[in-house]
Short mmCIF file of C-alpha atoms in Angstrom, two decimals:
data_model
loop_
_atom_site.label_atom_id
_atom_site.label_comp_id
_atom_site.label_asym_id
_atom_site.label_seq_id
_atom_site.Cartn_x
_atom_site.Cartn_y
_atom_site.Cartn_z
CA MET A 12 0.30 -0.14 0.03
CA GLN A 13 1.49 3.17 -0.76
CA LYS A 14 2.22 5.83 2.00
CA LEU A 15 -0.11 8.71 2.15
CA GLU A 16 2.06 12.10 1.63
CA ASN A 17 1.08 14.80 3.97
CA ARG A 18 1.08 17.96 2.32
CA CYS A 19 2.28 19.57 5.43
CA ASP A 20 5.40 17.93 5.32
CA LEU A 21 6.07 18.79 1.77
CA LEU A 22 5.38 22.55 2.35
CA LEU A 23 7.85 22.41 5.40
CA ILE A 24 10.48 20.48 3.33
CA GLN A 25 10.14 22.99 0.25
CA TYR A 26 10.62 26.41 2.58
CA GLN A 27 13.43 24.64 4.63
CA LYS A 28 15.26 23.53 1.28
CA TRP A 29 14.46 27.28 0.44
CA MET A 30 16.23 28.54 3.69
CA ALA A 31 18.94 26.10 3.58
CA SER A 32 20.19 27.41 0.17
CA VAL A 33 19.76 31.27 1.35
CA THR A 34 21.53 30.62 4.48
CA ARG A 35 24.47 28.71 2.75
CA PHE A 36 24.44 31.50 0.19
CA ILE A 37 24.47 34.50 3.13
CA VAL A 38 27.28 32.66 5.17
CA ALA A 39 29.45 31.53 1.97
CA HIS A 40 29.46 35.61 1.29
CA GLY A 41 30.03 36.74 4.64
CA MET A 42 26.53 38.36 4.98
CA GLY A 43 25.75 36.56 8.32
CA SER A 44 27.43 33.78 10.77
CA PRO A 45 27.21 30.22 10.61
CA HIS A 46 24.93 30.26 13.79
CA LEU A 47 22.05 31.49 11.07
CA HIS A 48 21.33 28.05 10.20
CA GLY A 49 20.12 27.17 13.96
CA TYR A 50 17.61 30.26 13.45
CA HIS A 51 16.55 29.30 10.00
CA ARG A 52 15.25 25.87 11.31
CA LEU A 53 11.60 25.64 10.39
CA THR A 54 8.61 23.59 11.92
CA LEU A 55 5.03 23.15 11.73
CA ALA A 56 2.94 25.20 13.79
CA HIS A 57 -0.71 26.26 14.56
CA PHE A 58 -2.02 29.92 13.85
CA PHE A 59 -5.20 31.13 14.93
CA LEU A 60 -6.83 33.69 12.31
CA PRO A 61 -9.96 35.37 13.29
CA GLU A 62 -11.88 34.65 10.06
CA LYS A 63 -10.60 31.27 9.73
CA GLY A 64 -9.83 29.68 12.87
CA THR A 65 -6.80 27.75 13.53
CA ILE A 66 -4.82 26.87 10.65
CA ILE A 67 -1.54 25.05 10.01
CA SER A 68 1.48 27.05 9.05
CA VAL A 69 5.09 27.39 8.82
CA ALA A 70 7.27 29.02 11.82
CA PRO A 71 10.69 29.17 12.81
CA GLN A 72 11.45 26.26 15.15
CA GLY A 73 13.28 28.56 17.70
CA LEU A 74 10.05 30.93 18.07
CA TYR A 75 7.82 28.04 18.28
CA GLN A 76 9.65 26.86 21.49
CA VAL A 77 9.55 30.69 22.59
CA VAL A 78 5.79 30.45 22.31
CA ASN A 79 5.30 26.73 23.23
CA PRO A 80 8.11 25.84 25.75
CA GLY A 81 8.89 22.37 26.66
CA THR A 82 6.18 21.37 23.90
CA PRO A 83 7.65 18.89 21.13
CA PRO A 84 7.08 20.10 17.35
CA PHE A 85 3.43 19.93 16.09
CA ILE A 86 2.47 17.00 13.74
CA PRO A 87 -0.47 17.37 11.99
CA ALA A 88 -3.06 14.40 11.32
CA ILE A 89 -3.39 13.14 7.84
CA GLN A 90 -6.71 14.98 7.37
CA GLU A 91 -5.55 18.08 8.04
CA GLY A 92 -2.41 17.67 6.02
CA LEU A 93 -4.38 16.38 2.95
CA MET A 94 -6.42 19.78 3.20
CA THR A 95 -3.27 22.14 3.11
CA SER A 96 -2.23 24.31 0.24
CA ILE A 97 1.24 24.07 -0.61
CA GLN A 98 1.47 26.95 -3.09
CA THR A 99 4.13 29.09 -2.12
CA HIS A 100 4.53 32.50 -3.10
CA GLU A 101 7.88 32.57 -5.03
CA ILE A 102 7.69 36.59 -5.83
CA MET A 103 7.87 37.02 -1.98
CA LEU A 104 10.61 34.50 -1.32
CA LEU A 105 12.64 36.01 -3.78
CA THR A 106 12.40 39.51 -2.99
CA HIS A 107 12.87 39.10 0.84
CA PHE A 108 15.53 36.35 0.63
CA ASN A 109 15.48 35.51 4.25
CA LEU A 110 12.77 34.70 7.06
CA GLY A 111 10.82 37.54 5.69
CA GLY A 112 10.05 35.75 2.48
CA VAL A 113 9.00 32.66 4.33
CA LEU A 114 6.44 34.53 6.18
CA LEU A 115 5.16 36.87 3.52
CA SER A 116 4.72 33.46 1.42
CA GLU A 117 2.81 31.96 4.24
CA LEU A 118 0.62 35.02 4.74
CA HIS A 119 -0.58 34.91 0.96
CA ARG A 120 -0.86 31.14 1.06
CA LEU A 121 -3.10 31.55 3.97
CA GLY A 122 -5.28 34.03 2.11
CA GLU A 123 -3.93 36.72 4.33
CA SER A 124 -2.96 39.07 1.37
CA ARG A 125 -4.07 42.22 3.19
CA LEU A 126 -1.77 41.42 6.22
CA ALA A 127 1.27 40.47 3.71
CA ASN A 128 0.81 43.32 1.91
CA ARG A 129 0.68 45.86 4.73
CA LEU A 130 3.76 43.97 6.05
CA ASN A 131 5.74 44.14 2.83
CA SER A 132 5.01 47.68 2.36
CA LEU A 133 6.04 48.12 6.18
CA LEU A 134 9.27 46.10 5.56
CA ARG A 135 10.27 48.26 2.40
CA ARG A 136 9.72 51.78 4.10
CA PHE A 137 12.95 51.99 6.05
CA GLU A 138 16.59 51.06 5.39
CA ASP A 139 17.03 49.62 8.79
CA ARG A 140 18.05 45.92 8.68
CA ASP A 141 17.71 45.36 12.68
CA LEU A 142 14.40 46.60 12.25
CA TYR A 143 13.21 44.56 9.58
CA HIS A 144 14.08 41.70 11.21
CA THR A 145 12.64 42.63 14.32
CA LEU A 146 9.23 43.42 12.57
CA ILE A 147 9.41 39.52 10.82
CA TRP A 148 9.93 38.03 14.41
CA LEU A 149 7.34 40.20 16.15
CA CYS A 150 4.71 39.53 13.47
CA TRP A 151 5.38 35.54 13.48
CA TYR A 152 5.29 36.06 17.35
CA ASP A 153 1.80 37.73 17.11
CA LEU A 154 0.46 35.29 14.61
CA MET A 155 1.66 32.12 16.59
CA CYS A 156 0.16 33.77 20.13
CA ALA A 157 -3.33 34.56 18.45
CA HIS A 158 -2.67 38.15 19.14
CA SER A 159 -4.60 40.90 16.96
CA MET A 160 -3.30 41.90 14.04
CA GLN A 161 -4.90 45.16 14.08
CA PRO A 162 -1.74 47.07 14.73
CA TRP A 163 0.16 45.22 11.69
CA THR A 164 -2.67 46.14 9.38
CA GLU A 165 -3.97 49.52 10.71
CA GLU A 166 -1.48 51.22 13.05
CA LEU A 167 2.04 50.74 12.25
CA LYS A 168 1.89 52.24 8.41
CA HIS A 169 1.24 55.51 10.31
CA LYS A 170 4.41 55.42 12.61
CA SER A 171 7.65 57.56 11.88
CA HIS A 172 10.86 55.28 11.93
CA ALA A 173 11.69 56.09 15.58
CA GLU A 174 7.74 55.56 16.66
CA LEU A 175 8.12 52.09 14.92
CA GLU A 176 11.66 51.42 16.27
CA SER A 177 10.30 52.21 20.01
CA TRP A 178 7.30 49.99 19.27
CA ALA A 179 9.19 47.26 18.37
CA VAL A 180 11.65 47.48 21.30
CA ALA A 181 8.65 47.94 23.83
CA ARG A 182 7.13 44.51 22.18
CA LYS A 183 10.05 42.45 22.05
CA ARG A 184 10.45 43.46 25.87
CA GLU A 185 7.28 41.66 26.80
CA LYS A 186 8.56 38.46 26.89
CA ARG A 187 12.32 38.03 27.97
CA GLU A 188 12.73 34.91 25.88
CA LEU A 189 11.58 36.63 22.66
CA GLU A 190 14.04 39.53 23.38
CA LEU A 191 17.13 37.36 23.63
CA MET A 192 16.11 35.07 20.49
CA ILE A 193 15.76 38.52 18.57
CA ASP A 194 18.91 40.10 19.84
CA GLU A 195 20.74 37.11 19.20
CA TYR A 196 19.48 36.70 15.76
CA LEU A 197 20.13 40.64 15.14
CA LEU A 198 23.76 39.77 16.13
CA TYR A 199 24.31 36.93 13.84
CA ALA A 200 22.45 38.43 10.92
CA CYS A 201 25.74 40.99 10.56
#
């Protein structure tokens, strides 16, 4: 009997291959530390979206452990996996070329185009690498914790660079483990 492929696993493998290639390129060209490989490991997770309920998505493994300490990786049931779309958004992957591309691709795959477009616009507004990466981690954190996404879709677009930076610093300080993870990532991302 042929084994049923879980589409979630295929999606995870597809993104992980992409991130491994990107990370090798970044490290080989001196644009980041080899420690990035650990931060670029992905896993499956549940997100809660108000309009859709609980859905399966891909997220950084380290962030999954911050949100769900001591919890083993999520393994979806075959039925859930069979209904999961594996359509990635290649334009976002190529445009953002890191974890941001995976997050934006996932938002499009999940039908959250409005949020993806707002986040994409926000990430392109400023030439601040640290703020860019911090916003990616915070958005993923909010999705995984089922926090309101209204700040991302309505409020942040009106903030100046200084206001956005202050907001991001205050947000990451809400959870010590999150702050440590983001700060270490920024250190290794050169």
